[in-house]
Short mmCIF file of C-alpha atoms and ligand atoms in Angstrom, two decimals:
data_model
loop_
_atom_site.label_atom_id
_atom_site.label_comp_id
_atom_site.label_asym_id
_atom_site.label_seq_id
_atom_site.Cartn_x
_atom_site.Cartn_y
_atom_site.Cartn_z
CA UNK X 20 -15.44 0.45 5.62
CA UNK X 21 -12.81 0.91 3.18
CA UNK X 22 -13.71 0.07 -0.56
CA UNK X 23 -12.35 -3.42 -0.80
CA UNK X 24 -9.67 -3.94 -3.99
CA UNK X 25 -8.84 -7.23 -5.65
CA UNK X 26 -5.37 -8.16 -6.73
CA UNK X 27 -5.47 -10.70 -9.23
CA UNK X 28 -3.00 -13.62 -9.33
CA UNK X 29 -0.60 -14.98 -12.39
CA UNK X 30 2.01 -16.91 -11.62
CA UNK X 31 4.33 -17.51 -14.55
CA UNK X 32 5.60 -20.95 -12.87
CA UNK X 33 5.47 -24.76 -13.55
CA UNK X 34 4.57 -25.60 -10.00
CA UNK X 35 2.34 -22.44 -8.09
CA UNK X 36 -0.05 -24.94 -5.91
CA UNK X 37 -3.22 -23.38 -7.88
CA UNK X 38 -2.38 -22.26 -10.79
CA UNK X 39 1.13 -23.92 -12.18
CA UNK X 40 1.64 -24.45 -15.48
CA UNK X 41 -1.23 -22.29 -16.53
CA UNK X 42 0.36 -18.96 -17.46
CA UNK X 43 3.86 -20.43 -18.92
CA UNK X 44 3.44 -18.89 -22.32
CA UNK X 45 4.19 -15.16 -22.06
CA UNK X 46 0.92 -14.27 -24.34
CA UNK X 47 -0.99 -16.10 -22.34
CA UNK X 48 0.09 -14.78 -18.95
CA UNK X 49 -0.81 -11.26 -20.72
CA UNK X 50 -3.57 -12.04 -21.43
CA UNK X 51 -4.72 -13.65 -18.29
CA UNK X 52 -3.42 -10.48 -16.43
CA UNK X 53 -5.63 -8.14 -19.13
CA UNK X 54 -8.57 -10.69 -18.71
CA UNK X 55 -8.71 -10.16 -14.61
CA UNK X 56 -8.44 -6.38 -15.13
CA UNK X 57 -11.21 -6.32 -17.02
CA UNK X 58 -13.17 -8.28 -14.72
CA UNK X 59 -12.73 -5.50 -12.10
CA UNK X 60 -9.02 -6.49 -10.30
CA UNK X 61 -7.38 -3.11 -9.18
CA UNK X 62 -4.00 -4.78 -10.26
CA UNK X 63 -2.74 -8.07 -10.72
CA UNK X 64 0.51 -9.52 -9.33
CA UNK X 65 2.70 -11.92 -11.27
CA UNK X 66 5.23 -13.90 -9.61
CA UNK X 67 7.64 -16.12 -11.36
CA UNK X 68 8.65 -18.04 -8.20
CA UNK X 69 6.75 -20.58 -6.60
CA UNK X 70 6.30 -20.42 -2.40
CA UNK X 71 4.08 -22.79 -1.51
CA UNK X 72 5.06 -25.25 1.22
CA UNK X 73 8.06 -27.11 0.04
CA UNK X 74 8.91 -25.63 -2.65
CA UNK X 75 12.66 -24.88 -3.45
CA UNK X 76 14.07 -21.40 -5.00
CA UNK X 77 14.22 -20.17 -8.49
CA UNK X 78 17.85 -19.05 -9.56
CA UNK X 79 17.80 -15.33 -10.94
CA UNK X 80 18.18 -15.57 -14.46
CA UNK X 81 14.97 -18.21 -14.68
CA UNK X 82 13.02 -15.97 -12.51
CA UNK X 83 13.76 -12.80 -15.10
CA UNK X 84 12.95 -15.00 -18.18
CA UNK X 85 9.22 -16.26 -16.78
CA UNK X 86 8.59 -12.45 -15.78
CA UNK X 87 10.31 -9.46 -18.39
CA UNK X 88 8.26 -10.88 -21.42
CA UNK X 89 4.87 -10.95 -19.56
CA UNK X 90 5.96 -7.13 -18.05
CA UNK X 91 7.01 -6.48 -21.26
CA UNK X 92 3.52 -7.28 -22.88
CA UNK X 93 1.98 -5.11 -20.19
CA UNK X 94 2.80 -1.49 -20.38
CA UNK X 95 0.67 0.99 -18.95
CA UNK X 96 -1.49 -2.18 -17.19
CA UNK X 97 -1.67 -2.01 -13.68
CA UNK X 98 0.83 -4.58 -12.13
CA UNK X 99 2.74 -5.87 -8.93
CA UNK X 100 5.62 -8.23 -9.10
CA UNK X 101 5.72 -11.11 -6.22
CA UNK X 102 9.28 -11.21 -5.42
CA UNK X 103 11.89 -11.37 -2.83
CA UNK X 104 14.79 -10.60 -5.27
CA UNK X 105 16.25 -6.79 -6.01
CA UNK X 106 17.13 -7.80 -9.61
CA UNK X 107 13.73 -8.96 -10.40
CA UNK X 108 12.00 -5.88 -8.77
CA UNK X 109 14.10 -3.14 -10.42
CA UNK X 110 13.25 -4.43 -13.72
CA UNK X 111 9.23 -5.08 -12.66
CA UNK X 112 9.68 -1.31 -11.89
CA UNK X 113 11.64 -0.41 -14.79
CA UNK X 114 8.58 -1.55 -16.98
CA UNK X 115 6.21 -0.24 -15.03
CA UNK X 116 5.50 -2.35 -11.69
CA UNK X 117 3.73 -0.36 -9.34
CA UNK X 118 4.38 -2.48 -6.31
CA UNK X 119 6.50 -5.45 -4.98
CA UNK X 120 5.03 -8.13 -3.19
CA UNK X 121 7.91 -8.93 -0.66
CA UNK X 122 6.62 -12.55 1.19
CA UNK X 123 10.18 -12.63 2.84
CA UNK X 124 9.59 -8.82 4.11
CA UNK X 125 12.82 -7.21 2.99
CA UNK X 126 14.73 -10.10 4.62
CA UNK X 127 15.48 -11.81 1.27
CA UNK X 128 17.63 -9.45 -0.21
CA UNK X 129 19.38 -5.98 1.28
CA UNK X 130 19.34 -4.54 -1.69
CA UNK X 131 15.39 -4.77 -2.04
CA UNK X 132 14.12 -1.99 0.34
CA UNK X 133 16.55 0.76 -1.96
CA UNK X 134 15.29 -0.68 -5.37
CA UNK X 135 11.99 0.00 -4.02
CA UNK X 136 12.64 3.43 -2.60
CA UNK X 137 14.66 4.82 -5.57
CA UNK X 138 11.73 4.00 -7.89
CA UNK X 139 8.63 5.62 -5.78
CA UNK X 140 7.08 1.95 -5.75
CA UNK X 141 4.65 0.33 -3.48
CA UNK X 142 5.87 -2.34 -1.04
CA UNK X 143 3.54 -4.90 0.01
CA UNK X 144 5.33 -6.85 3.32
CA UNK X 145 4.36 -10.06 4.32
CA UNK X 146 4.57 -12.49 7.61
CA UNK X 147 6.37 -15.31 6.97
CA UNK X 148 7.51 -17.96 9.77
CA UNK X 149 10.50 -20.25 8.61
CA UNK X 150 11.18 -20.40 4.88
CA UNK X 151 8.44 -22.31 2.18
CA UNK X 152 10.89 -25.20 2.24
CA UNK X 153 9.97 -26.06 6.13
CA UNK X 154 7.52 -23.54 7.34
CA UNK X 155 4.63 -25.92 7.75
CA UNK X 156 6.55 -28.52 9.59
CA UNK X 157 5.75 -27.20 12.81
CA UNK X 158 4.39 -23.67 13.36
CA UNK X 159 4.37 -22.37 16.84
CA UNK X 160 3.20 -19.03 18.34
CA UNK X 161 2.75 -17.89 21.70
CA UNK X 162 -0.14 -15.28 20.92
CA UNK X 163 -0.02 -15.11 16.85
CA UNK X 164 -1.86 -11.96 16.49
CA UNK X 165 0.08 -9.82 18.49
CA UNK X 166 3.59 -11.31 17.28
CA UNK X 167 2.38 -11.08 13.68
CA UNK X 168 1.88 -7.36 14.33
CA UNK X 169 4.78 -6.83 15.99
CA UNK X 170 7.07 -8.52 13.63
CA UNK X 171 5.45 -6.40 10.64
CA UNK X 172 5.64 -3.34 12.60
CA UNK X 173 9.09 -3.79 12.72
CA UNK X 174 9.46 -4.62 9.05
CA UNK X 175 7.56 -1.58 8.37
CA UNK X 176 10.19 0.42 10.38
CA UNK X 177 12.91 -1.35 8.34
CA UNK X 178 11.09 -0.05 5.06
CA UNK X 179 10.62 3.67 6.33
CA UNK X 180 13.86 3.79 7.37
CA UNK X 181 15.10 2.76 4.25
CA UNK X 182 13.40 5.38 2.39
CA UNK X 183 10.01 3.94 1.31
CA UNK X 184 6.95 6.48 2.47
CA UNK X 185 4.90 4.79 5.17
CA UNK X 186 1.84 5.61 3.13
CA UNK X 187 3.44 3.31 0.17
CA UNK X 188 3.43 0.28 2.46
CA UNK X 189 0.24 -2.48 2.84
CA UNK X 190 0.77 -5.35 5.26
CA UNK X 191 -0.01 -8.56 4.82
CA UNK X 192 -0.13 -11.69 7.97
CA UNK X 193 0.62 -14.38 5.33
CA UNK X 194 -2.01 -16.72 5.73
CA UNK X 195 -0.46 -20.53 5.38
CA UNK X 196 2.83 -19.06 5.60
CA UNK X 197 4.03 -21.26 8.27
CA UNK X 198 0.69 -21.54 10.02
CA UNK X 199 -1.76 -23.78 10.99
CA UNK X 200 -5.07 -23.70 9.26
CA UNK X 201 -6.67 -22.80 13.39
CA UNK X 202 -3.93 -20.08 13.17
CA UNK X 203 -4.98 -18.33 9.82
CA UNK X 204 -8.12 -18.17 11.08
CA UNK X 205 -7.09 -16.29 14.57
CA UNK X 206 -5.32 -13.97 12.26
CA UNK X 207 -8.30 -12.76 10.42
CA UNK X 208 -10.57 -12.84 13.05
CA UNK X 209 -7.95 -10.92 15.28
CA UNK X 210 -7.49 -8.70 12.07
CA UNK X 211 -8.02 -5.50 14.23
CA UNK X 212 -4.62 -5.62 16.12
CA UNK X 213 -3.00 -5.60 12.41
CA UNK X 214 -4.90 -2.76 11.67
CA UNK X 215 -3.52 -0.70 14.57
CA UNK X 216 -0.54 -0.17 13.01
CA UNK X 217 -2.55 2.11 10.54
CA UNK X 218 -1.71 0.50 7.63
CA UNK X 219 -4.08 -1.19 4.33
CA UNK X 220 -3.94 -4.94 5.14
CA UNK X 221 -3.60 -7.34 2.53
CA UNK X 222 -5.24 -10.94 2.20
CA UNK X 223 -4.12 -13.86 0.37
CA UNK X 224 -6.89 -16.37 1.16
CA UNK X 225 -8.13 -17.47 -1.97
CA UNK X 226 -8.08 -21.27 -2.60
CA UNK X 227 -5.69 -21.80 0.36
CA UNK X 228 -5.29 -24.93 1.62
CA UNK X 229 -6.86 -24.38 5.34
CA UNK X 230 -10.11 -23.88 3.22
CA UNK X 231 -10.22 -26.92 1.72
CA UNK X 232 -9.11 -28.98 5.35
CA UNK X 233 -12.33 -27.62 6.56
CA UNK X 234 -13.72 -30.29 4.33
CA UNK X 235 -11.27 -32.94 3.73
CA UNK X 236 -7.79 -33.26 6.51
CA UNK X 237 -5.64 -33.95 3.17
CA UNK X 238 -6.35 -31.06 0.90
CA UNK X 239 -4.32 -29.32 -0.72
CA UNK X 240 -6.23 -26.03 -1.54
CA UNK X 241 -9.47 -24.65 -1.09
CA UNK X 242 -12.77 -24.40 -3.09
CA UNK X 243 -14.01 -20.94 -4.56
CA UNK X 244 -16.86 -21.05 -2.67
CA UNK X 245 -14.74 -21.47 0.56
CA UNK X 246 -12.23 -18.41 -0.71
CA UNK X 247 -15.06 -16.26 -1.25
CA UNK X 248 -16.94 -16.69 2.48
CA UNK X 249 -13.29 -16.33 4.08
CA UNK X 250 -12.70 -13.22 1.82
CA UNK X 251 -15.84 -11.35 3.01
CA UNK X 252 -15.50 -12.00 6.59
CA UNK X 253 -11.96 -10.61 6.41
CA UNK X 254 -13.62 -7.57 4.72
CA UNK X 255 -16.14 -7.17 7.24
CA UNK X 256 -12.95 -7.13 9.87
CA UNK X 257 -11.29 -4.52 8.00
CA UNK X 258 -9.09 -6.10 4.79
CA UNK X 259 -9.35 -3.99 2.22
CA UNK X 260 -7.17 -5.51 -0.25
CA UNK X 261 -7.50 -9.45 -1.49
CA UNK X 262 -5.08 -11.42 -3.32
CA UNK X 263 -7.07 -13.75 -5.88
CA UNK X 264 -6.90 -16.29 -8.42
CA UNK X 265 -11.10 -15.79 -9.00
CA UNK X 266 -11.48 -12.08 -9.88
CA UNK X 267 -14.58 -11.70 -10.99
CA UNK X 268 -16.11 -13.80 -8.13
CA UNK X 269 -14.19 -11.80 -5.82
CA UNK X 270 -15.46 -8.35 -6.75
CA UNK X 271 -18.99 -9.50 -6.93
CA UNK X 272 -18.85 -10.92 -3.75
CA UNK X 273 -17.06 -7.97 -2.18
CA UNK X 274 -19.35 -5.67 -3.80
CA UNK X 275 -22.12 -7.30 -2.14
CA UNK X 276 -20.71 -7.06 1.14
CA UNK X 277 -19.80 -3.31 0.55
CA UNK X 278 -23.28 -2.53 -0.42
CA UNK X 279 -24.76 -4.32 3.15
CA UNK X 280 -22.06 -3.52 5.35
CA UNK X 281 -21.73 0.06 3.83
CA UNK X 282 -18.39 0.59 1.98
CA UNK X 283 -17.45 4.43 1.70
N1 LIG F 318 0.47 -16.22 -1.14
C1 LIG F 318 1.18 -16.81 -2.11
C2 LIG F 318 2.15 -16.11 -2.83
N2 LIG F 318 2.39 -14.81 -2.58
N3 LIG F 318 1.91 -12.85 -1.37
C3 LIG F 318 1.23 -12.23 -0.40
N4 LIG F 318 1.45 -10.94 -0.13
N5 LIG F 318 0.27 -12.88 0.36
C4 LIG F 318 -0.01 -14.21 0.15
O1 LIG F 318 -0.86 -14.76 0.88
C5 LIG F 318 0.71 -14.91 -0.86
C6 LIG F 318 1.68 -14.19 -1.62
C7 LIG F 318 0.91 -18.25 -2.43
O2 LIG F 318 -0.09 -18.34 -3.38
P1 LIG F 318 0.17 -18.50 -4.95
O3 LIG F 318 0.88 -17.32 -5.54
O4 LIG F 318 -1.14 -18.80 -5.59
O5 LIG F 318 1.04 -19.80 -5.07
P2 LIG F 318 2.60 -20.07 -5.21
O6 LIG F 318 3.34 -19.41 -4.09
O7 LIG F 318 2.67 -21.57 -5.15
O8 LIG F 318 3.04 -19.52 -6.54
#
């Protein structure tokens, strides 16, 4: 098994469905981003754009003023910038992104893929059905698994072709991205057919709502507890890299599995 690598979350937003509102203040975004590196997260990614289900856009220019001054505060800190817009990622790179965290998949914006490639970046691509605004109205697959792989094999042609190594490109099935909770859970249990396309997956389980319906039909996210059983099961099928708001938890937890399951 691959060592498994945390990506801590900080989203610089007024209305992320976990943690919105938290991380406004520039200082304290830094800070929170330092914090979770020091608790063991590989890197952390900071997103000034909410895209939980529902939610509306951000406009550009607000976008660059929730993110520069928290990159700013961060130089030579390991960081990934969650976003779908060129403008946003050059400057993330500019001040020392190492990856973008694409949930549209280089659909968003055709300039994205060459921002990426010009700078050497990483390019994390995500499944996404529908946009955030609908997705969860009414998500239908045939055979999820297999059209999740195919549609990100696809995207990772897109991104190769473009320029970006394949070797600088994770993948990522998007769980509650236009999905039903039954769905997300196919999707890591079917992780294997992801996998075949020979690239590091990446999981963004923690504290997602499908969790918390496993409990209560109306929740909107899930417990820590919950995000930490779903994250080690997804390890033991072969994620290696998890997308969390609870670092420390997280690479405890992951640790433990490594050291029964064997983790090279
Ligand atoms: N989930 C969210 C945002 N970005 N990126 C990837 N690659 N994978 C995910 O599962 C993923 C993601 C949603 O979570 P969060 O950032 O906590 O909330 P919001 O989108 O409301 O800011």
């Amino acid at each position: 098994m691959q060592r498994p690598a945390v990506m801590g979350i900080v989203n610089v937003t007024p209305d992320s469905f976990s943690d919105g509102g938290d991380h406004l203040d520039p200082d304290v975004a830094a800070a929170a981003v330092r914090g979770m590196i020091a608790e063991g997260a590989a890197i952390v990614d900071i997103g000034g754009e909410s895209t939980r289900p529902g939610s509306d856009g951000v406009p550009l220019d607000e976008e660059l003023r929730r993110v520069v001054p928290v990159l700013e505060r961060l130089e030579g800190v390991p960081v990934s910038i969650d976003t779908a817009k060129s403008e946003v990622a050059r400057r993330a790179l500019e001040l020392g992104a190492e990856l973008v965290n694409d949930v549209t998949a280089l659909r968003g914006d055709p300039e994205l893929a060459g921002v990426v490639a010009d700078a050497g970046g990483y390019l994390c691509l995500m499944h996404m059905q529908g946009e955030p605004r609908t997705m969860q109205l009414e998500p239908r697959y045939d055979d999820v698994a297999t059209e999740v792989a195919a549609f990100l094999e696809q995207r990772l042609a897109v991104a190769v072709a473009a320029g970006i190594p394949e070797e600088h490109v994770c993948l990522d099935p998007g769980i509650g991205f236009g999905k039903t909770p039954a769905q997300n859970f196919e999707l890591v249990r079917r992780l294997d057919v992801l996998l075949a396309l020979g690239r590091p997956v990446l999981l963004g389980l923690s504290r997602k709502s499908s969790l918390g319906k496993l409990f209560d039909p109306e929740a909107r996210t899930g417990t820590l507890a919950a995000s930490l059983g779903a994250a080690v099961a997804a390890y033991e099928r072969g994620a290696s890299i998890f997308r969390v708001h609870d670092v420390r938890e997280h690479v405890e937890a992951l640790a433990a599995a490594g050291a029964v399951c064997g983790s090279s």
